Amino acid sequence: MAGFQVRHVLDIKAALGEGPLWSQEQDALYWLDQRSQTLNRFDPVSGANRDWHLDARPGSFSLCDGGLLIAANLGFYRFDFAKEVFEFICDAPFDPAIFRFNDGKADRQGRFWVGSILVKFEHHGVPRGSYYCYDAGQITAGITGVQTPNGTGFSPDGTIMYRAESMRRAVLAHDYDPLTATPSNERVIAEMPEGFGIPDGGTVDDEGGLWFAVPFGETGKIARFTPDGRLDLHFDVPVLAPTMVAFGGPDMATLFITSGRIEDLMDRPHSPLGGDIFAVETGFRGIAEAITKV
C-alpha cells in the first residue's frame, strides 16, 4: 500500500531506539536508546538531538509535571526538564536479574502502565511477565501471564486498554474502568498474518485507530488497525526493524517512527538506516499524553 512519504529525519544509528513520546511543553520528541541506556530529546525544527545517560536500562516512560517518569530495570526515575538530571524514585517490583521493564503508556488519567519481560531474549515467549500500574508513587500488578509486552495504548475515551504480545503476533484488548484503573475481559482482536511481521510499539489516534511498528516481516512496515482489529492500512519503511510510533508536532499530525539495529536477532543483515528516526504525515492526528503524578 503506497501513498505515504516517509521522511528520514534523524541519522543517529541507535542500537535500539524505542519509546517515542511528544512533549507539548518542550515542543520536542523524547525517545530512548534502550541498549545504550540513553534518554534522547529530538527537536524536529532544528534537527538537533541531545542525550543523557541513565545508570539503568530504560524500558519506557510517561510525561510528568516538569519532566518524565522513566521505568527502568532497577526502578522508576524522574527526569527533570529544567535541571536535566535523573532522580531515583523507587525500586522495581521484581528481581532485576530476572525481569526488566519494557513497553508502557499512561492511561487517560495519567496512571502509568508498564509491562515487565524476562531479561533473556530466548525467554521472551514465556508468560511470566506482568503489567504494573504506577499511580502517585503506588505500584500495583494489574495483568499477569504476559509474554512480550508491547503496543500499550488506550482508546480516546479511556475505556479500552490495548496491548500487543509480539511473540504471539497478536493484538489484545481489555475493557478498562477509568475510575478504578481495572482492566478486564481480555480478548485477541487481531493477529498478524504469517510473513507480515510482529506487532511492536504502538499508539492510538484521535479516531481510535491503533498504529503499530511492525518489524521482522519481509519488509519493515507501519500498520493501522481499526478499534475492532481490522487491518485498515499499512506502508513500508526503509528499515527492517521499526520499533515504535508516536504522534507529535504542534498539531499532533506527524507520526514519528523509531528503529533499531537488531536484525541480528533474526539472523538478517543490518538495514543501512537502522537505528534512525523517521516521520510521516498520515492524515490522522494523535492525542496528547496525560500527565503522570509522581
PDB file of C-alpha atoms in Angstrom:
ATOM      1  CA  MET A   1       0.000   0.000   0.000  1.00  0.00           C
ATOM      2  CA  ALA A   2       1.623   3.243  -1.166  1.00  0.00           C
ATOM      3  CA  GLY A   3       0.882   6.933  -0.822  1.00  0.00           C
ATOM      4  CA  PHE A   4       2.808   7.891   2.310  1.00  0.00           C
ATOM      5  CA  GLN A   5       6.090   9.791   2.072  1.00  0.00           C
ATOM      6  CA  VAL A   6       8.324   8.594   4.898  1.00  0.00           C
ATOM      7  CA  ARG A   7      10.989  11.186   5.766  1.00  0.00           C
ATOM      8  CA  HIS A   8      14.392  10.350   7.246  1.00  0.00           C
ATOM      9  CA  VAL A   9      14.639  12.991   9.997  1.00  0.00           C
ATOM     10  CA  LEU A  10      17.491  11.851  12.273  1.00  0.00           C
ATOM     11  CA  ASP A  11      20.640   9.931  11.352  1.00  0.00           C
ATOM     12  CA  ILE A  12      21.797   8.546  14.711  1.00  0.00           C
ATOM     13  CA  LYS A  13      22.145   4.744  14.375  1.00  0.00           C
ATOM     14  CA  ALA A  14      20.672   3.930  17.787  1.00  0.00           C
ATOM     15  CA  ALA A  15      21.285   0.380  18.951  1.00  0.00           C
ATOM     16  CA  LEU A  16      17.622   0.043  19.986  1.00  0.00           C
ATOM     17  CA  GLY A  17      15.573   3.199  19.536  1.00  0.00           C
ATOM     18  CA  GLU A  18      12.316   2.977  21.481  1.00  0.00           C
ATOM     19  CA  GLY A  19       9.577   4.794  23.369  1.00  0.00           C
ATOM     20  CA  PRO A  20       8.998   7.987  21.337  1.00  0.00           C
ATOM     21  CA  LEU A  21       6.767  10.457  23.176  1.00  0.00           C
ATOM     22  CA  TRP A  22       5.936  14.032  22.216  1.00  0.00           C
ATOM     23  CA  SER A  23       6.192  16.740  24.879  1.00  0.00           C
ATOM     24  CA  GLN A  24       3.972  19.729  24.126  1.00  0.00           C
ATOM     25  CA  GLU A  25       5.705  21.575  26.956  1.00  0.00           C
ATOM     26  CA  GLN A  26       9.097  21.161  25.269  1.00  0.00           C
ATOM     27  CA  ASP A  27       7.934  21.032  21.622  1.00  0.00           C
ATOM     28  CA  ALA A  28      10.203  18.033  21.223  1.00  0.00           C
ATOM     29  CA  LEU A  29      10.226  14.283  20.797  1.00  0.00           C
ATOM     30  CA  TYR A  30      11.739  12.320  23.664  1.00  0.00           C
ATOM     31  CA  TRP A  31      12.890   8.781  22.942  1.00  0.00           C
ATOM     32  CA  LEU A  32      15.145   6.052  24.344  1.00  0.00           C
ATOM     33  CA  ASP A  33      18.072   4.010  23.161  1.00  0.00           C
ATOM     34  CA  GLN A  34      17.451   1.038  25.410  1.00  0.00           C
ATOM     35  CA  ARG A  35      20.709  -0.762  24.741  1.00  0.00           C
ATOM     36  CA  SER A  36      22.861   2.361  25.147  1.00  0.00           C
ATOM     37  CA  GLN A  37      20.807   3.390  28.211  1.00  0.00           C
ATOM     38  CA  THR A  38      20.194   6.929  26.983  1.00  0.00           C
ATOM     39  CA  LEU A  39      17.251   9.296  27.077  1.00  0.00           C
ATOM     40  CA  ASN A  40      17.153  11.493  23.968  1.00  0.00           C
ATOM     41  CA  ARG A  41      15.492  14.780  23.028  1.00  0.00           C
ATOM     42  CA  PHE A  42      14.935  15.445  19.324  1.00  0.00           C
ATOM     43  CA  ASP A  43      13.926  18.876  18.014  1.00  0.00           C
ATOM     44  CA  PRO A  44      12.344  18.326  14.584  1.00  0.00           C
ATOM     45  CA  VAL A  45      12.631  22.023  13.683  1.00  0.00           C
ATOM     46  CA  SER A  46      16.393  22.344  14.169  1.00  0.00           C
ATOM     47  CA  GLY A  47      17.184  18.667  13.673  1.00  0.00           C
ATOM     48  CA  ALA A  48      19.241  18.662  16.885  1.00  0.00           C
ATOM     49  CA  ASN A  49      19.331  15.674  19.217  1.00  0.00           C
ATOM     50  CA  ARG A  50      20.618  15.608  22.812  1.00  0.00           C
ATOM     51  CA  ASP A  51      21.105  12.595  25.036  1.00  0.00           C
ATOM     52  CA  TRP A  52      21.535  11.819  28.739  1.00  0.00           C
ATOM     53  CA  HIS A  53      22.936   8.557  30.075  1.00  0.00           C
ATOM     54  CA  LEU A  54      20.988   6.626  32.714  1.00  0.00           C
ATOM     55  CA  ASP A  55      22.708   4.112  35.007  1.00  0.00           C
ATOM     56  CA  ALA A  56      19.973   1.556  34.338  1.00  0.00           C
ATOM     57  CA  ARG A  57      18.315   0.093  31.256  1.00  0.00           C
ATOM     58  CA  PRO A  58      15.195   2.154  30.445  1.00  0.00           C
ATOM     59  CA  GLY A  59      12.089   0.457  29.127  1.00  0.00           C
ATOM     60  CA  SER A  60       9.546   3.233  28.603  1.00  0.00           C
ATOM     61  CA  PHE A  61       8.370   6.492  30.145  1.00  0.00           C
ATOM     62  CA  SER A  62       5.450   8.842  30.623  1.00  0.00           C
ATOM     63  CA  LEU A  63       5.130  12.587  30.987  1.00  0.00           C
ATOM     64  CA  CYS A  64       5.045  14.038  34.496  1.00  0.00           C
ATOM     65  CA  ASP A  65       4.927  17.596  35.804  1.00  0.00           C
ATOM     66  CA  GLY A  66       8.075  19.305  34.522  1.00  0.00           C
ATOM     67  CA  GLY A  67       9.688  16.117  33.321  1.00  0.00           C
ATOM     68  CA  LEU A  68       9.420  12.419  32.573  1.00  0.00           C
ATOM     69  CA  LEU A  69       8.783   9.309  34.675  1.00  0.00           C
ATOM     70  CA  ILE A  70      11.035   6.518  33.402  1.00  0.00           C
ATOM     71  CA  ALA A  71      10.561   2.802  34.083  1.00  0.00           C
ATOM     72  CA  ALA A  72      13.985   1.121  34.065  1.00  0.00           C
ATOM     73  CA  ASN A  73      15.227  -2.300  35.088  1.00  0.00           C
ATOM     74  CA  LEU A  74      16.302  -1.066  38.530  1.00  0.00           C
ATOM     75  CA  GLY A  75      13.200   1.023  39.229  1.00  0.00           C
ATOM     76  CA  PHE A  76      11.459   4.298  38.462  1.00  0.00           C
ATOM     77  CA  TYR A  77      13.328   7.545  37.788  1.00  0.00           C
ATOM     78  CA  ARG A  78      12.207  11.115  37.214  1.00  0.00           C
ATOM     79  CA  PHE A  79      13.984  13.244  34.618  1.00  0.00           C
ATOM     80  CA  ASP A  80      13.715  16.977  35.310  1.00  0.00           C
ATOM     81  CA  PHE A  81      13.399  19.103  32.156  1.00  0.00           C
ATOM     82  CA  ALA A  82      14.879  22.220  33.764  1.00  0.00           C
ATOM     83  CA  LYS A  83      17.740  20.649  35.722  1.00  0.00           C
ATOM     84  CA  GLU A  84      18.435  17.903  33.161  1.00  0.00           C
ATOM     85  CA  VAL A  85      19.115  15.336  35.880  1.00  0.00           C
ATOM     86  CA  PHE A  86      17.672  11.958  36.873  1.00  0.00           C
ATOM     87  CA  GLU A  87      16.191  11.370  40.319  1.00  0.00           C
ATOM     88  CA  PHE A  88      15.666   7.830  41.603  1.00  0.00           C
ATOM     89  CA  ILE A  89      12.066   7.389  42.788  1.00  0.00           C
ATOM     90  CA  CYS A  90      11.638   3.758  43.865  1.00  0.00           C
ATOM     91  CA  ASP A  91      12.763   0.191  43.239  1.00  0.00           C
ATOM     92  CA  ALA A  92      11.267  -2.039  40.572  1.00  0.00           C
ATOM     93  CA  PRO A  93       8.649  -4.502  41.908  1.00  0.00           C
ATOM     94  CA  PHE A  94      10.688  -7.508  40.727  1.00  0.00           C
ATOM     95  CA  ASP A  95      14.178  -9.005  40.744  1.00  0.00           C
ATOM     96  CA  PRO A  96      16.123  -7.067  38.046  1.00  0.00           C
ATOM     97  CA  ALA A  97      18.352 -10.083  37.484  1.00  0.00           C
ATOM     98  CA  ILE A  98      15.296 -11.905  36.109  1.00  0.00           C
ATOM     99  CA  PHE A  99      12.914  -9.217  34.794  1.00  0.00           C
ATOM    100  CA  ARG A 100      13.081  -5.762  33.256  1.00  0.00           C
ATOM    101  CA  PHE A 101      10.514  -3.173  32.236  1.00  0.00           C
ATOM    102  CA  ASN A 102       9.618  -2.909  28.559  1.00  0.00           C
ATOM    103  CA  ASP A 103       6.762  -1.080  26.837  1.00  0.00           C
ATOM    104  CA  GLY A 104       4.360   1.192  28.724  1.00  0.00           C
ATOM    105  CA  LYS A 105       1.891   4.065  28.386  1.00  0.00           C
ATOM    106  CA  ALA A 106      -0.152   6.296  30.665  1.00  0.00           C
ATOM    107  CA  ASP A 107      -3.927   5.931  30.678  1.00  0.00           C
ATOM    108  CA  ARG A 108      -6.116   8.979  30.018  1.00  0.00           C
ATOM    109  CA  GLN A 109      -5.938   9.888  33.727  1.00  0.00           C
ATOM    110  CA  GLY A 110      -2.124   9.715  33.741  1.00  0.00           C
ATOM    111  CA  ARG A 111      -1.670   6.385  35.515  1.00  0.00           C
ATOM    112  CA  PHE A 112       1.422   4.778  34.003  1.00  0.00           C
ATOM    113  CA  TRP A 113       1.005   1.164  32.884  1.00  0.00           C
ATOM    114  CA  VAL A 114       4.248  -0.644  32.084  1.00  0.00           C
ATOM    115  CA  GLY A 115       4.903  -4.278  31.243  1.00  0.00           C
ATOM    116  CA  SER A 116       7.717  -6.480  32.508  1.00  0.00           C
ATOM    117  CA  ILE A 117       9.592  -9.073  30.492  1.00  0.00           C
ATOM    118  CA  LEU A 118      12.164 -11.753  31.217  1.00  0.00           C
ATOM    119  CA  VAL A 119      15.707 -10.425  30.746  1.00  0.00           C
ATOM    120  CA  LYS A 120      16.972 -13.227  28.499  1.00  0.00           C
ATOM    121  CA  PHE A 121      15.762 -12.826  24.906  1.00  0.00           C
ATOM    122  CA  GLU A 122      15.337 -16.568  24.424  1.00  0.00           C
ATOM    123  CA  HIS A 123      12.740 -16.490  27.238  1.00  0.00           C
ATOM    124  CA  HIS A 124      10.602 -13.693  25.765  1.00  0.00           C
ATOM    125  CA  GLY A 125       7.855 -16.129  24.799  1.00  0.00           C
ATOM    126  CA  VAL A 126       7.491 -17.390  28.370  1.00  0.00           C
ATOM    127  CA  PRO A 127       4.359 -15.889  30.037  1.00  0.00           C
ATOM    128  CA  ARG A 128       5.916 -14.782  33.327  1.00  0.00           C
ATOM    129  CA  GLY A 129       5.741 -11.016  32.892  1.00  0.00           C
ATOM    130  CA  SER A 130       3.173  -8.616  34.336  1.00  0.00           C
ATOM    131  CA  TYR A 131       1.723  -5.178  33.714  1.00  0.00           C
ATOM    132  CA  TYR A 132       2.194  -2.796  36.621  1.00  0.00           C
ATOM    133  CA  CYS A 133       0.305   0.422  37.242  1.00  0.00           C
ATOM    134  CA  TYR A 134       2.222   3.360  38.738  1.00  0.00           C
ATOM    135  CA  ASP A 135      -0.110   5.914  40.324  1.00  0.00           C
ATOM    136  CA  ALA A 136       1.260   8.678  42.572  1.00  0.00           C
ATOM    137  CA  GLY A 137       4.030   6.504  43.979  1.00  0.00           C
ATOM    138  CA  GLN A 138       1.902   3.376  44.388  1.00  0.00           C
ATOM    139  CA  ILE A 139       2.675   0.339  42.215  1.00  0.00           C
ATOM    140  CA  THR A 140       0.146  -2.451  41.701  1.00  0.00           C
ATOM    141  CA  ALA A 141       0.187  -5.519  39.451  1.00  0.00           C
ATOM    142  CA  GLY A 142      -2.768  -5.467  37.103  1.00  0.00           C
ATOM    143  CA  ILE A 143      -2.224  -8.069  34.366  1.00  0.00           C
ATOM    144  CA  THR A 144      -0.210 -11.268  34.798  1.00  0.00           C
ATOM    145  CA  GLY A 145       0.909 -14.043  32.453  1.00  0.00           C
ATOM    146  CA  VAL A 146       2.406 -11.556  29.986  1.00  0.00           C
ATOM    147  CA  GLN A 147       4.937 -12.752  27.409  1.00  0.00           C
ATOM    148  CA  THR A 148       6.311  -9.804  25.412  1.00  0.00           C
ATOM    149  CA  PRO A 149       4.536  -6.556  26.359  1.00  0.00           C
ATOM    150  CA  ASN A 150       4.366  -4.009  23.557  1.00  0.00           C
ATOM    151  CA  GLY A 151       1.942  -1.668  21.833  1.00  0.00           C
ATOM    152  CA  THR A 152       0.350  -0.402  25.045  1.00  0.00           C
ATOM    153  CA  GLY A 153      -2.364   2.188  24.499  1.00  0.00           C
ATOM    154  CA  PHE A 154      -5.822   3.407  25.448  1.00  0.00           C
ATOM    155  CA  SER A 155      -8.914   4.316  23.461  1.00  0.00           C
ATOM    156  CA  PRO A 156      -9.690   8.047  23.182  1.00  0.00           C
ATOM    157  CA  ASP A 157     -12.391   7.770  25.869  1.00  0.00           C
ATOM    158  CA  GLY A 158     -10.116   5.686  28.106  1.00  0.00           C
ATOM    159  CA  THR A 159     -12.448   2.681  28.370  1.00  0.00           C
ATOM    160  CA  ILE A 160     -10.379   0.168  26.383  1.00  0.00           C
ATOM    161  CA  MET A 161      -6.766  -0.824  27.025  1.00  0.00           C
ATOM    162  CA  TYR A 162      -4.809  -2.234  24.107  1.00  0.00           C
ATOM    163  CA  ARG A 163      -1.563  -4.170  24.108  1.00  0.00           C
ATOM    164  CA  ALA A 164       0.438  -6.391  21.796  1.00  0.00           C
ATOM    165  CA  GLU A 165       2.008  -9.755  22.501  1.00  0.00           C
ATOM    166  CA  SER A 166       4.833  -9.612  19.987  1.00  0.00           C
ATOM    167  CA  MET A 167       5.921 -13.255  20.062  1.00  0.00           C
ATOM    168  CA  ARG A 168       2.301 -14.342  19.533  1.00  0.00           C
ATOM    169  CA  ARG A 169       1.880 -11.771  16.698  1.00  0.00           C
ATOM    170  CA  ALA A 170      -1.341 -10.769  18.475  1.00  0.00           C
ATOM    171  CA  VAL A 171      -3.104  -7.537  19.430  1.00  0.00           C
ATOM    172  CA  LEU A 172      -5.223  -7.756  22.589  1.00  0.00           C
ATOM    173  CA  ALA A 173      -7.886  -5.534  24.109  1.00  0.00           C
ATOM    174  CA  HIS A 174      -9.250  -5.227  27.645  1.00  0.00           C
ATOM    175  CA  ASP A 175     -12.278  -3.395  28.919  1.00  0.00           C
ATOM    176  CA  TYR A 176     -10.871  -0.696  31.197  1.00  0.00           C
ATOM    177  CA  ASP A 177     -12.535   1.074  34.109  1.00  0.00           C
ATOM    178  CA  PRO A 178     -11.023   4.586  34.209  1.00  0.00           C
ATOM    179  CA  LEU A 179     -12.321   5.148  37.743  1.00  0.00           C
ATOM    180  CA  THR A 180     -10.595   2.149  39.306  1.00  0.00           C
ATOM    181  CA  ALA A 181      -7.828   1.550  36.710  1.00  0.00           C
ATOM    182  CA  THR A 182      -9.017  -2.039  36.330  1.00  0.00           C
ATOM    183  CA  PRO A 183      -8.580  -3.995  33.066  1.00  0.00           C
ATOM    184  CA  SER A 184     -10.911  -6.938  32.377  1.00  0.00           C
ATOM    185  CA  ASN A 185     -12.384  -9.091  29.612  1.00  0.00           C
ATOM    186  CA  GLU A 186      -9.141  -9.821  27.771  1.00  0.00           C
ATOM    187  CA  ARG A 187      -9.584 -10.815  24.125  1.00  0.00           C
ATOM    188  CA  VAL A 188      -7.497 -11.068  20.952  1.00  0.00           C
ATOM    189  CA  ILE A 189      -8.733  -8.609  18.330  1.00  0.00           C
ATOM    190  CA  ALA A 190      -6.076  -9.052  15.627  1.00  0.00           C
ATOM    191  CA  GLU A 191      -3.290 -11.392  14.578  1.00  0.00           C
ATOM    192  CA  MET A 192      -0.509 -10.538  12.150  1.00  0.00           C
ATOM    193  CA  PRO A 193      -0.501 -12.755   9.041  1.00  0.00           C
ATOM    194  CA  GLU A 194       2.451 -15.104   8.549  1.00  0.00           C
ATOM    195  CA  GLY A 195       5.336 -13.175   6.988  1.00  0.00           C
ATOM    196  CA  PHE A 196       3.758  -9.779   7.743  1.00  0.00           C
ATOM    197  CA  GLY A 197       5.871  -9.169  10.858  1.00  0.00           C
ATOM    198  CA  ILE A 198       5.233  -8.811  14.578  1.00  0.00           C
ATOM    199  CA  PRO A 199       3.377  -6.016  16.402  1.00  0.00           C
ATOM    200  CA  ASP A 200       5.830  -3.880  18.350  1.00  0.00           C
ATOM    201  CA  GLY A 201       5.387  -0.413  19.870  1.00  0.00           C
ATOM    202  CA  GLY A 202       2.206   1.464  19.093  1.00  0.00           C
ATOM    203  CA  THR A 203      -0.103   4.395  19.676  1.00  0.00           C
ATOM    204  CA  VAL A 204      -3.783   5.329  19.317  1.00  0.00           C
ATOM    205  CA  ASP A 205      -5.050   8.186  17.130  1.00  0.00           C
ATOM    206  CA  ASP A 206      -7.939  10.522  17.914  1.00  0.00           C
ATOM    207  CA  GLU A 207     -10.339   8.368  15.872  1.00  0.00           C
ATOM    208  CA  GLY A 208      -9.467   5.289  17.926  1.00  0.00           C
ATOM    209  CA  GLY A 209      -7.224   3.708  15.296  1.00  0.00           C
ATOM    210  CA  LEU A 210      -4.352   1.522  16.502  1.00  0.00           C
ATOM    211  CA  TRP A 211      -0.926   2.130  14.982  1.00  0.00           C
ATOM    212  CA  PHE A 212       1.933  -0.352  15.296  1.00  0.00           C
ATOM    213  CA  ALA A 213       5.517  -0.588  14.196  1.00  0.00           C
ATOM    214  CA  VAL A 214       5.804  -3.984  12.503  1.00  0.00           C
ATOM    215  CA  PRO A 215       9.368  -5.342  12.327  1.00  0.00           C
ATOM    216  CA  PHE A 216      10.780  -8.648  11.103  1.00  0.00           C
ATOM    217  CA  GLY A 217       8.487  -9.295   8.172  1.00  0.00           C
ATOM    218  CA  GLU A 218       9.596  -9.363   4.551  1.00  0.00           C
ATOM    219  CA  THR A 219       9.871  -5.584   4.973  1.00  0.00           C
ATOM    220  CA  GLY A 220       9.617  -3.271   7.961  1.00  0.00           C
ATOM    221  CA  LYS A 221       6.277  -1.524   7.984  1.00  0.00           C
ATOM    222  CA  ILE A 222       3.769   0.603   9.886  1.00  0.00           C
ATOM    223  CA  ALA A 223       0.194  -0.646  10.209  1.00  0.00           C
ATOM    224  CA  ARG A 224      -3.083   0.903  11.342  1.00  0.00           C
ATOM    225  CA  PHE A 225      -5.930  -1.228  12.689  1.00  0.00           C
ATOM    226  CA  THR A 226      -9.493  -0.167  13.387  1.00  0.00           C
ATOM    227  CA  PRO A 227     -10.656  -0.390  17.029  1.00  0.00           C
ATOM    228  CA  ASP A 228     -12.234  -3.789  16.335  1.00  0.00           C
ATOM    229  CA  GLY A 229      -8.993  -5.196  14.921  1.00  0.00           C
ATOM    230  CA  ARG A 230      -9.439  -4.879  11.151  1.00  0.00           C
ATOM    231  CA  LEU A 231      -6.254  -4.041   9.225  1.00  0.00           C
ATOM    232  CA  ASP A 232      -7.006  -0.607   7.762  1.00  0.00           C
ATOM    233  CA  LEU A 233      -3.748   0.372   6.064  1.00  0.00           C
ATOM    234  CA  HIS A 234      -0.033  -0.301   6.061  1.00  0.00           C
ATOM    235  CA  PHE A 235       3.086   1.069   4.399  1.00  0.00           C
ATOM    236  CA  ASP A 236       6.751   0.141   4.212  1.00  0.00           C
ATOM    237  CA  VAL A 237       9.580   1.954   5.974  1.00  0.00           C
ATOM    238  CA  PRO A 238      13.260   1.863   4.888  1.00  0.00           C
ATOM    239  CA  VAL A 239      14.405  -0.299   7.816  1.00  0.00           C
ATOM    240  CA  LEU A 240      13.721  -3.903   8.735  1.00  0.00           C
ATOM    241  CA  ALA A 241      13.195  -3.168  12.433  1.00  0.00           C
ATOM    242  CA  PRO A 242      10.920  -0.199  13.143  1.00  0.00           C
ATOM    243  CA  THR A 243      10.249  -0.346  16.874  1.00  0.00           C
ATOM    244  CA  MET A 244       7.565   2.160  17.895  1.00  0.00           C
ATOM    245  CA  VAL A 245       5.440   5.054  16.663  1.00  0.00           C
ATOM    246  CA  ALA A 246       4.119   8.233  18.282  1.00  0.00           C
ATOM    247  CA  PHE A 247       2.190  11.235  17.030  1.00  0.00           C
ATOM    248  CA  GLY A 248       3.707  14.645  17.657  1.00  0.00           C
ATOM    249  CA  GLY A 249       4.295  18.115  16.307  1.00  0.00           C
ATOM    250  CA  PRO A 250       2.343  21.282  17.115  1.00  0.00           C
ATOM    251  CA  ASP A 251      -0.906  19.804  15.765  1.00  0.00           C
ATOM    252  CA  MET A 252      -0.151  16.151  16.699  1.00  0.00           C
ATOM    253  CA  ALA A 253      -0.329  15.260  13.000  1.00  0.00           C
ATOM    254  CA  THR A 254       3.187  13.893  12.426  1.00  0.00           C
ATOM    255  CA  LEU A 255       3.820  10.210  13.071  1.00  0.00           C
ATOM    256  CA  PHE A 256       7.368   9.656  14.349  1.00  0.00           C
ATOM    257  CA  ILE A 257       8.992   6.236  13.979  1.00  0.00           C
ATOM    258  CA  THR A 258      11.941   4.866  15.967  1.00  0.00           C
ATOM    259  CA  SER A 259      14.022   1.913  14.840  1.00  0.00           C
ATOM    260  CA  GLY A 260      16.831  -0.345  15.974  1.00  0.00           C
ATOM    261  CA  ARG A 261      19.856  -2.217  14.729  1.00  0.00           C
ATOM    262  CA  ILE A 262      18.540  -5.557  15.936  1.00  0.00           C
ATOM    263  CA  GLU A 263      18.264  -7.557  12.739  1.00  0.00           C
ATOM    264  CA  ASP A 264      20.854  -9.941  14.192  1.00  0.00           C
ATOM    265  CA  LEU A 265      18.058 -11.312  16.375  1.00  0.00           C
ATOM    266  CA  MET A 266      16.541 -12.724  13.189  1.00  0.00           C
ATOM    267  CA  ASP A 267      19.864 -13.661  11.526  1.00  0.00           C
ATOM    268  CA  ARG A 268      19.483 -10.912   8.931  1.00  0.00           C
ATOM    269  CA  PRO A 269      21.912  -8.126   7.921  1.00  0.00           C
ATOM    270  CA  HIS A 270      21.512  -4.635   9.362  1.00  0.00           C
ATOM    271  CA  SER A 271      19.497  -2.090   7.406  1.00  0.00           C
ATOM    272  CA  PRO A 272      21.735   0.848   6.372  1.00  0.00           C
ATOM    273  CA  LEU A 273      19.341   3.279   8.100  1.00  0.00           C
ATOM    274  CA  GLY A 274      18.620   1.033  11.082  1.00  0.00           C
ATOM    275  CA  GLY A 275      18.529   2.913  14.376  1.00  0.00           C
ATOM    276  CA  ASP A 276      17.457   6.185  12.763  1.00  0.00           C
ATOM    277  CA  ILE A 277      14.230   8.158  13.234  1.00  0.00           C
ATOM    278  CA  PHE A 278      11.623   8.761  10.564  1.00  0.00           C
ATOM    279  CA  ALA A 279       8.474  10.860  10.230  1.00  0.00           C
ATOM    280  CA  VAL A 280       5.390  10.737   8.041  1.00  0.00           C
ATOM    281  CA  GLU A 281       2.162  12.689   7.590  1.00  0.00           C
ATOM    282  CA  THR A 282      -0.700  10.183   7.565  1.00  0.00           C
ATOM    283  CA  GLY A 283      -3.789  12.392   7.596  1.00  0.00           C
ATOM    284  CA  PHE A 284      -4.532  11.260  11.149  1.00  0.00           C
ATOM    285  CA  ARG A 285      -3.852  13.010  14.454  1.00  0.00           C
ATOM    286  CA  GLY A 286      -2.726  11.737  17.805  1.00  0.00           C
ATOM    287  CA  ILE A 287      -3.867  12.518  21.336  1.00  0.00           C
ATOM    288  CA  ALA A 288      -1.739  14.474  23.802  1.00  0.00           C
ATOM    289  CA  GLU A 289      -0.476  12.160  26.544  1.00  0.00           C
ATOM    290  CA  ALA A 290      -1.791  12.619  30.078  1.00  0.00           C
ATOM    291  CA  ILE A 291       0.482  13.717  32.925  1.00  0.00           C
ATOM    292  CA  THR A 292       1.526  11.100  35.485  1.00  0.00           C
ATOM    293  CA  LYS A 293       1.552  12.122  39.140  1.00  0.00           C
ATOM    294  CA  VAL A 294       4.906  11.091  40.611  1.00  0.00           C
TER     295      VAL A 294
END
